[in-house]
RNA sequence: GGGCCGCUAGCUCAAUUGGCAGAGCUACGGACUUUUAAUCCGCAGGUUCUGGGUUCGAGUCCCAGGCGGCCCA
């Protein structure tokens, strides 16, 4: 342990600090100088704010009890009227309790110290009888106060919204000041719990697969790379857990899920974060239909568990219904209908390119294969207009190298994307388990990489070896947890992540 | 990657045509024993994101950069 000289050494140079910060440091020094603690190791807390609110909420105006409590909380309001001071304490959930400090009860010196040294934002301990003020505010009639932890920086004003940037950069302040920020933390925890409990009820096992991978595969995305000193080799942060989860299924973990972080070295905007939480699940002897039903239930159960309803209220007040059986459309069918001509897996690249030009979609011609063109056309003509929860089914084979070919339609794969309010919430497959076909798909990806497609999936020999041991027919799904929170609240991704990545301020 | 908008006191925001940089809350000093964003009196607080330039004079105009937001690709 280091010595405690830092606690007793003189205050650091304070001349250039803003006034309010300097003043608070001086108050800390004053508290220490008179022999009190500014940061005591513990305090005789007997009740939480919530316990007092629950236990004594019945008290009428001016009614007092002889019950005594020690309570602590963060000071969010201060109202001093000479010989009687009112202070409102807040707990982590936003619950508030008033304390009243009367000169007659705490004494002249203690009240003077209180007025001199307690600021908005401090953690404060009070001890005293529980009662109700004349105006009916549940209160602790303090016979003693102690500093629980002195705040050296002022809190923002609690009556104005913090700027969006300040909320993200100083989330701890946001959590103190804004109820919606506190709610999101609890909502997210509730969703995680709901998802896990749902999986457990269904007999799925939760596993954790590697974050550091020698080949980043399982999705079409660019990885972050890093370096391992001991082996002097390049490693990648994972872009998806898919290949490892499939290895688990090969080994007999037949119903398996993982909720964990993925990292994609791409842009960041209101619906993309470079690191994001994702749930993936695989079910042996399931397919994309069973896994779709599972996904619908995961979302609807989560909504019911955390909101009590599948009807969610968006920030503009609109009510959006996640309930019922979700619509199912096919990619080729809905695209054909939207543009008024039949598009099939046989439609040539030249014709698709013409259609793309007409729609003013620009694609690098080197990468413009049939599958990419169909998906781009679909997004433009159909996807952008989707609003109600919808499964979009049966994708082109080129863009889904890990998905089984459709059981009855040549050139398509058994994959769905789930769209909610126009954004992609999740995806599901009938998994490709034929190792020979899987190798051909990887080779096709390698050819795409060779012509400059940076998102193309690299060949993973280790994965192919596992597949050659034989994976049972399976359904698999993936869903962004942050996006699920977006679907349940209508908020942007950075509101759903407690500490999203932000660039340092210049 | 491109376009547009923003960055001013601890927080939220003003500042006319380029002419003394302001308000509310907070802070600080004072009054007040039932307040509810307490009230009243008084008084401080600034690298106007950074660096250049134009000008007698720049928060404001020009150039470069940083950070953020929105739209587009």
XYZ file of C-alpha atoms (C1' of nucleotides) in Angstrom:
579
model
C 0.000 0.000 0.000
C 1.152 3.512 -0.622
C 1.463 5.922 2.242
C -1.375 8.281 2.995
C 0.623 11.409 2.400
C -1.776 12.397 -0.336
C -4.536 12.726 2.263
C -2.600 15.134 4.425
C -0.454 16.952 1.917
C -1.489 20.518 1.108
C -4.141 20.994 -1.496
C -2.774 21.058 -5.033
C -2.420 24.397 -6.761
C -5.970 25.690 -6.927
C -5.455 29.133 -8.391
C -6.475 28.211 -11.896
C -9.480 26.070 -10.957
C -12.957 27.382 -11.673
C -14.423 29.142 -8.674
C -16.966 26.497 -7.751
C -14.435 23.697 -7.821
C -11.982 25.696 -5.740
C -14.678 26.521 -3.176
C -15.617 22.889 -2.786
C -12.006 21.881 -2.213
C -11.837 24.502 0.501
C -14.957 23.049 2.105
C -13.364 19.620 2.099
C -10.317 21.075 3.839
C -12.541 22.760 6.406
C -14.333 19.526 7.209
C -11.004 17.748 7.698
C -9.589 20.646 9.720
C -12.301 20.394 12.338
C -11.653 16.671 12.706
C -14.557 15.315 10.656
C -14.301 13.007 7.672
C -15.097 14.212 4.169
C -15.049 10.602 2.958
C -15.804 8.377 5.968
C -15.178 4.668 5.567
C -18.665 3.808 6.786
C -21.777 5.351 8.268
C -24.505 3.987 10.572
C -27.142 3.649 7.860
C -30.227 1.855 9.183
C -32.726 2.432 6.387
C -32.697 3.017 2.657
C -34.689 5.910 1.279
C -36.993 3.369 -0.345
C -37.577 1.589 2.983
C -38.622 4.819 4.654
C -40.911 5.770 1.782
C -42.505 2.335 1.890
C -42.770 2.149 5.664
C -43.903 5.678 6.473
C -45.710 6.896 3.395
C -48.943 6.780 5.355
C -47.980 9.680 7.652
C -50.348 12.639 7.432
C -49.354 16.314 7.330
C -47.290 17.223 10.378
C -47.511 13.721 11.831
C -44.380 12.595 13.663
C -43.128 9.254 14.972
C -40.578 8.218 17.557
C -38.935 5.854 15.071
C -35.334 6.758 14.422
C -33.349 6.174 11.241
C -29.920 6.783 9.740
C -30.207 7.510 6.009
C -27.787 8.533 3.272
C -28.250 9.922 -0.211
C -27.066 12.484 -2.715
C -28.094 16.085 -2.086
C -30.293 17.239 -4.970
C -32.087 20.194 -3.353
C -31.101 22.581 -0.591
C -33.474 25.083 0.967
C -32.188 27.042 3.922
C -34.481 29.287 5.931
C -32.213 30.599 8.629
C -32.607 28.334 11.611
C -34.317 25.537 9.698
C -32.781 23.835 6.662
C -34.387 21.453 4.202
C -32.320 19.072 2.128
C -33.544 16.482 -0.358
C -31.545 13.261 -0.657
C -31.713 11.038 -3.723
C -30.863 7.354 -4.041
C -29.538 5.564 -7.104
C -33.003 4.798 -8.429
C -34.080 8.423 -8.138
C -36.075 7.898 -4.919
C -36.027 11.037 -2.804
C -36.404 11.839 0.857
C -36.334 15.161 2.650
C -34.347 15.821 5.794
C -35.004 18.794 8.056
C -32.264 20.269 10.183
C -33.537 22.507 12.922
C -31.127 24.594 14.931
C -32.985 23.617 18.092
C -32.338 19.900 17.441
C -28.907 19.687 15.805
C -27.438 22.688 17.603
C -26.104 26.015 16.425
C -22.633 24.850 15.408
C -23.774 21.794 13.459
C -26.319 23.851 11.543
C -23.743 26.535 10.748
C -21.352 23.860 9.485
C -24.129 22.319 7.433
C -24.905 25.623 5.747
C -21.239 26.334 5.147
C -20.030 22.981 3.902
C -22.862 21.019 2.288
C -23.429 21.523 -1.440
C -25.695 20.144 -4.109
C -24.189 16.856 -5.241
C -22.649 15.790 -1.931
C -23.511 12.439 -0.406
C -25.000 13.222 2.988
C -25.860 11.115 6.020
C -28.579 12.219 8.433
C -29.871 10.625 11.593
C -33.120 11.419 13.345
C -36.822 10.765 13.875
C -39.060 9.954 10.942
C -42.074 12.187 10.404
C -43.959 14.388 8.038
C -43.447 18.115 7.585
C -46.351 20.506 8.040
C -46.757 20.513 4.287
C -46.907 16.715 4.269
C -43.404 15.952 2.997
C -42.009 12.723 4.438
C -38.855 13.730 6.299
C -36.121 12.786 8.696
C -35.965 15.311 11.537
C -32.223 15.266 11.833
C -30.487 15.284 15.189
C -27.174 14.732 13.441
C -25.639 15.109 10.004
C -22.371 13.851 8.546
C -20.698 14.232 5.196
C -20.829 10.861 3.435
C -18.768 11.925 0.400
C -17.949 15.487 -0.606
C -18.493 16.337 -4.279
C -15.695 18.536 -5.627
C -17.467 19.448 -8.838
C -20.881 21.043 -9.143
C -23.814 19.073 -10.483
C -25.436 20.483 -13.620
C -28.722 22.286 -13.056
C -31.364 19.633 -12.613
C -34.113 21.633 -14.259
C -32.673 21.724 -17.772
C -31.797 18.843 -20.050
C -28.110 18.156 -20.366
C -26.809 18.552 -23.902
C -26.684 15.269 -25.774
C -22.921 15.259 -25.866
C -22.595 15.929 -22.138
C -24.986 13.070 -21.416
C -22.788 10.595 -23.245
C -19.429 11.923 -22.096
C -20.465 12.133 -18.452
C -23.029 9.394 -18.156
C -22.619 9.320 -14.377
C -23.957 12.869 -14.273
C -26.705 11.959 -16.715
C -27.712 9.091 -14.418
C -27.978 11.454 -11.457
C -29.895 14.106 -13.336
C -32.152 12.305 -15.776
C -34.730 9.673 -14.837
C -34.805 8.278 -18.382
C -31.086 7.516 -18.134
C -31.631 5.587 -14.910
C -34.575 3.767 -16.470
C -32.476 2.648 -19.433
C -29.901 0.942 -17.201
C -32.644 -0.999 -15.475
C -34.498 -1.693 -18.701
C -31.372 -3.109 -20.274
C -30.657 -5.304 -17.262
C -34.255 -6.492 -17.373
C -34.008 -7.380 -21.050
C -30.772 -9.320 -20.516
C -32.375 -11.201 -17.670
C -35.518 -11.929 -19.679
C -33.503 -13.268 -22.609
C -31.389 -15.516 -20.396
C -34.354 -16.839 -18.435
C -36.253 -17.540 -21.635
C -33.319 -19.543 -23.000
C -32.892 -21.405 -19.741
C -36.585 -22.346 -19.667
C -36.103 -23.809 -23.136
C -33.092 -25.854 -22.092
C -30.422 -23.789 -23.862
C -26.930 -23.665 -22.350
C -25.083 -20.356 -22.156
C -21.451 -20.430 -23.269
C -18.719 -17.873 -23.831
C -16.600 -18.185 -26.955
C -13.360 -16.375 -27.805
C -13.173 -12.616 -28.228
C -9.602 -12.885 -29.537
C -9.520 -14.917 -32.718
C -6.842 -15.831 -35.219
C -9.383 -15.540 -38.039
C -12.286 -13.127 -37.651
C -15.192 -14.798 -39.389
C -18.875 -15.542 -39.084
C -20.098 -12.269 -40.560
C -19.426 -9.862 -43.403
C -17.562 -7.082 -41.645
C -14.111 -5.659 -41.107
C -12.435 -6.636 -37.816
C -10.257 -4.747 -35.365
C -6.795 -6.220 -35.272
C -4.395 -6.422 -32.372
C -1.085 -8.002 -31.558
C -0.238 -10.767 -29.121
C 3.276 -10.294 -27.777
C 3.882 -13.801 -26.411
C 3.220 -15.507 -29.761
C 4.243 -12.454 -31.795
C 1.176 -12.832 -33.974
C -1.709 -10.782 -35.227
C -5.038 -11.464 -33.582
C -8.496 -10.095 -34.326
C -11.353 -9.074 -32.123
C -14.292 -11.190 -33.089
C -16.953 -9.918 -35.452
C -19.310 -12.794 -34.555
C -19.287 -15.903 -32.346
C -20.960 -18.025 -35.028
C -18.217 -20.434 -35.978
C -17.339 -21.277 -32.386
C -20.968 -21.793 -31.429
C -21.315 -24.188 -34.351
C -18.256 -26.052 -33.113
C -20.059 -26.368 -29.776
C -23.060 -27.870 -31.579
C -20.758 -30.293 -33.397
C -19.460 -31.349 -29.978
C -22.944 -32.012 -28.668
C -23.974 -28.737 -27.026
C -27.124 -28.992 -29.062
C -29.054 -25.997 -27.722
C -26.595 -23.234 -27.101
C -26.604 -19.455 -26.813
C -24.222 -16.632 -26.099
C -24.891 -13.011 -25.171
C -21.715 -11.048 -25.589
C -19.886 -8.297 -27.378
C -18.851 -8.137 -31.029
C -16.515 -5.595 -32.590
C -16.761 -4.240 -36.104
C -14.254 -1.774 -37.458
C -16.759 0.332 -39.362
C -18.590 3.596 -39.017
C -20.419 4.783 -35.950
C -23.774 6.518 -36.203
C -27.183 6.593 -34.559
C -27.777 2.891 -35.243
C -24.221 1.480 -35.362
C -21.702 1.171 -32.566
C -18.203 -0.279 -33.133
C -18.790 -2.584 -30.189
C -22.225 -3.973 -29.643
C -23.873 -6.701 -27.639
C -25.297 -9.577 -29.618
C -27.203 -12.692 -28.841
C -26.642 -15.792 -30.923
C -28.390 -19.135 -30.502
C -28.249 -22.506 -32.242
C -30.708 -25.336 -31.971
C -29.942 -28.806 -33.298
C -32.806 -30.284 -35.289
C -34.340 -26.872 -35.684
C -34.451 -24.761 -38.865
C -35.131 -21.172 -39.831
C -38.825 -21.574 -39.058
C -38.358 -22.864 -35.512
C -35.647 -20.307 -34.855
C -37.897 -17.537 -36.183
C -40.639 -18.546 -33.767
C -38.042 -18.534 -30.979
C -36.885 -15.044 -31.955
C -40.421 -13.662 -31.995
C -40.970 -15.079 -28.516
C -37.671 -13.709 -27.194
C -38.660 -10.206 -28.273
C -42.281 -10.378 -27.163
C -41.438 -11.969 -23.814
C -38.754 -9.345 -23.193
C -41.276 -6.583 -23.955
C -43.799 -8.120 -21.578
C -41.178 -8.712 -18.875
C -39.764 -5.188 -18.856
C -42.677 -3.079 -20.094
C -45.657 -5.222 -19.206
C -46.903 -5.091 -22.780
C -45.874 -5.784 -26.355
C -47.108 -2.308 -27.260
C -44.142 0.013 -26.864
C -44.326 3.786 -26.633
C -41.881 5.688 -28.823
C -40.381 9.074 -27.833
C -42.892 10.946 -30.005
C -45.716 9.219 -28.145
C -46.554 6.796 -30.930
C -47.611 3.323 -29.833
C -45.892 0.555 -31.756
C -47.121 -3.018 -31.499
C -44.564 -5.835 -31.323
C -47.301 -8.369 -30.526
C -49.045 -11.054 -32.561
C -47.693 -13.159 -35.405
C -45.227 -11.141 -37.401
C -45.610 -10.770 -41.146
C -43.505 -12.919 -43.464
C -42.515 -11.844 -46.945
C -39.933 -13.254 -49.333
C -37.087 -11.154 -50.666
C -37.562 -12.098 -54.328
C -41.369 -12.016 -54.121
C -41.605 -8.619 -52.431
C -38.972 -7.119 -54.736
C -40.744 -8.463 -57.826
C -44.013 -7.003 -56.609
C -42.442 -3.630 -55.800
C -40.857 -3.107 -59.212
C -43.549 -4.824 -61.214
C -41.458 -7.542 -62.849
C -40.371 -11.005 -61.864
C -36.925 -11.185 -60.268
C -35.522 -14.676 -59.685
C -32.134 -16.192 -58.901
C -31.775 -16.561 -62.691
C -32.115 -12.824 -63.367
C -28.829 -11.730 -64.925
C -26.336 -9.294 -63.442
C -26.614 -7.012 -66.493
C -30.349 -6.589 -66.097
C -30.051 -6.102 -62.321
C -27.388 -3.463 -62.919
C -29.768 -1.599 -65.214
C -32.439 -1.697 -62.538
C -29.925 -0.446 -59.988
C -28.911 2.441 -62.253
C -32.560 3.355 -62.700
C -32.961 3.452 -58.924
C -29.744 5.488 -58.654
C -28.031 2.818 -56.588
C -24.281 2.873 -57.101
C -22.304 -0.292 -56.477
C -18.670 -0.951 -57.220
C -19.008 -2.957 -60.493
C -16.307 -5.385 -59.378
C -18.395 -6.377 -56.364
C -21.776 -6.186 -58.047
C -22.731 -9.848 -58.177
C -26.303 -11.090 -58.393
C -26.804 -11.382 -54.653
C -25.510 -7.944 -53.760
C -27.582 -6.326 -56.484
C -30.752 -8.088 -55.383
C -30.189 -7.090 -51.769
C -29.466 -3.476 -52.685
C -32.535 -3.319 -54.905
C -34.622 -4.908 -52.169
C -33.440 -2.423 -49.550
C -34.197 0.476 -51.862
C -37.598 -0.664 -53.091
C -38.935 -2.620 -50.122
C -36.751 -2.461 -46.991
C -36.850 1.289 -46.553
C -40.634 1.171 -46.449
C -41.013 -1.697 -43.979
C -42.453 -0.543 -40.675
C -44.368 -3.313 -38.905
C -42.264 -6.233 -37.586
C -41.539 -8.400 -40.609
C -39.503 -11.494 -41.422
C -37.927 -11.163 -44.856
C -37.198 -14.666 -46.099
C -35.087 -16.530 -48.631
C -31.953 -14.652 -49.643
C -29.546 -14.939 -52.582
C -26.869 -17.542 -52.027
C -23.804 -15.315 -52.700
C -24.326 -13.060 -49.707
C -25.003 -15.817 -47.161
C -22.016 -18.161 -47.185
C -22.957 -19.924 -43.930
C -26.568 -20.684 -44.828
C -28.120 -23.845 -46.236
C -29.561 -23.772 -49.717
C -33.338 -23.538 -49.827
C -34.997 -26.968 -49.568
C -37.094 -26.351 -52.708
C -35.900 -23.184 -54.514
C -32.577 -23.291 -56.320
C -30.252 -20.304 -55.925
C -31.746 -19.137 -52.650
C -30.869 -19.871 -49.053
C -33.034 -20.433 -45.991
C -32.329 -17.171 -44.224
C -34.519 -14.477 -42.781
C -33.823 -10.948 -41.647
C -36.120 -9.442 -39.064
C -37.037 -5.798 -39.692
C -38.616 -3.604 -37.038
C -39.455 0.041 -37.831
C -37.236 -0.158 -40.881
C -34.053 -1.355 -39.214
C -32.604 -4.844 -39.094
C -33.105 -6.336 -35.647
C -31.964 -9.909 -36.214
C -31.250 -12.700 -38.625
C -31.849 -16.449 -38.706
C -30.727 -19.407 -40.804
C -31.199 -22.991 -41.533
C -27.508 -23.602 -40.991
C -25.263 -24.931 -43.727
C -23.820 -28.177 -42.338
C -22.451 -29.873 -45.488
C -18.674 -29.393 -45.181
C -18.058 -29.810 -48.908
C -20.566 -27.110 -49.834
C -19.222 -24.957 -46.992
C -15.730 -25.131 -48.485
C -17.079 -24.112 -51.895
C -18.822 -21.126 -50.292
C -15.595 -20.033 -48.599
C -13.765 -20.347 -51.901
C -16.360 -18.130 -53.530
C -15.824 -15.582 -50.729
C -12.076 -15.750 -51.361
C -12.693 -14.871 -55.013
C -14.766 -11.875 -53.906
C -11.985 -10.783 -51.560
C -9.533 -11.095 -54.446
C -11.457 -8.515 -56.460
C -11.516 -6.104 -53.571
C -14.460 -6.973 -51.325
C -13.056 -6.130 -47.885
C -16.071 -7.626 -46.128
C -15.741 -11.054 -47.722
C -15.392 -13.924 -45.273
C -11.955 -15.549 -44.961
C -11.529 -19.317 -45.175
C -11.427 -20.894 -41.726
C -9.803 -24.327 -42.003
C -10.265 -25.102 -38.356
C -13.983 -24.544 -38.730
C -14.137 -26.747 -41.823
C -12.367 -29.538 -39.917
C -15.033 -29.302 -37.227
C -17.808 -29.426 -39.823
C -16.252 -32.578 -41.260
C -16.884 -34.263 -37.912
C -20.564 -33.489 -38.772
C -22.881 -30.921 -37.302
C -26.511 -31.970 -36.933
C -29.088 -30.056 -38.972
C -29.699 -26.854 -37.032
C -31.389 -23.494 -36.940
C -29.443 -20.460 -35.765
C -30.242 -16.836 -34.994
C -28.517 -13.624 -34.098
C -29.964 -10.436 -32.685
C -28.391 -7.172 -31.548
C -29.197 -6.509 -27.910
C -28.655 -2.759 -28.360
C -31.030 -2.836 -31.291
C -33.558 -4.771 -29.250
C -33.405 -1.941 -26.714
C -33.896 0.502 -29.605
C -36.943 -1.479 -30.708
C -38.382 -1.432 -27.189
C -37.798 2.303 -26.621
C -37.443 4.033 -29.983
C -34.173 5.614 -28.803
C -30.822 5.800 -30.621
C -28.128 3.210 -30.010
C -25.979 5.553 -27.928
C -28.812 6.016 -25.473
C -29.070 2.259 -24.990
C -25.342 1.798 -24.281
C -24.240 2.977 -20.855
C -20.791 4.118 -21.961
C -20.647 4.329 -25.758
C -17.301 5.009 -27.396
C -16.687 8.755 -27.748
C -13.707 10.485 -29.250
C -11.621 12.361 -26.704
C -12.319 16.059 -26.734
C -9.612 18.127 -28.394
C -16.062 9.991 -47.779
C -19.453 14.627 -49.192
C -22.873 18.655 -47.677
C -25.172 21.581 -43.870
C -25.492 23.183 -38.706
C -23.333 23.839 -33.891
C -19.205 24.688 -29.995
C -19.795 31.463 -25.462
C -19.471 31.340 -17.290
C -20.044 25.061 -13.349
C -25.080 23.858 -16.348
C -28.748 25.620 -20.108
C -28.629 29.443 -23.487
C -28.522 35.068 -25.539
C -25.369 38.773 -27.983
C -28.679 43.512 -34.022
C -24.538 45.580 -39.581
C -17.816 43.786 -37.218
C -18.255 48.357 -32.052
C -17.844 47.898 -23.798
C -19.414 39.532 -23.738
C -24.964 39.005 -21.209
C -29.316 36.213 -18.703
C -31.476 32.234 -15.694
C -29.978 28.521 -12.429
C -25.464 27.468 -9.628
C -21.473 29.775 -6.575
C -20.057 33.615 -2.990
C -21.755 37.513 1.234
C -26.205 38.679 4.038
C -31.709 38.065 5.968
C -35.207 34.260 7.134
C -37.751 27.907 11.909
C -42.131 24.517 7.354
C -39.431 24.852 2.315
C -40.952 21.929 -2.481
C -36.644 24.532 -8.884
C -38.075 28.305 -1.441
C -38.039 33.719 -1.256
C -35.609 38.591 -0.657
C -31.054 41.922 -0.790
C -26.007 42.186 -2.431
C -21.856 40.422 -5.373
C -18.503 37.558 -8.328
C -17.532 34.326 -12.295
C -14.959 34.208 -19.466
C -8.442 30.870 -23.362
C -16.202 32.940 -26.751
C -13.153 24.816 -29.066
C -7.708 25.491 -31.025
C -4.165 27.954 -34.345
C -3.436 31.495 -38.114
C -5.351 35.787 -41.136
C -8.258 40.460 -42.522
C -9.428 44.993 -39.683
C -8.553 50.965 -35.945
C -11.556 47.036 -33.717
C -13.470 39.857 -34.436
C -17.927 35.675 -30.356
C -19.339 37.683 -35.289
C -15.694 37.823 -41.535
C -11.646 34.440 -44.121
C -8.213 29.887 -43.890
C -6.661 25.328 -41.420
C -7.621 21.896 -37.603
C -10.532 19.462 -33.281
C -15.196 17.670 -31.210
C -20.451 16.969 -31.822
C -25.286 16.725 -34.466
C -28.342 16.132 -38.943
C -28.723 14.677 -44.083
C -26.532 12.007 -48.195
C -23.219 7.993 -50.252
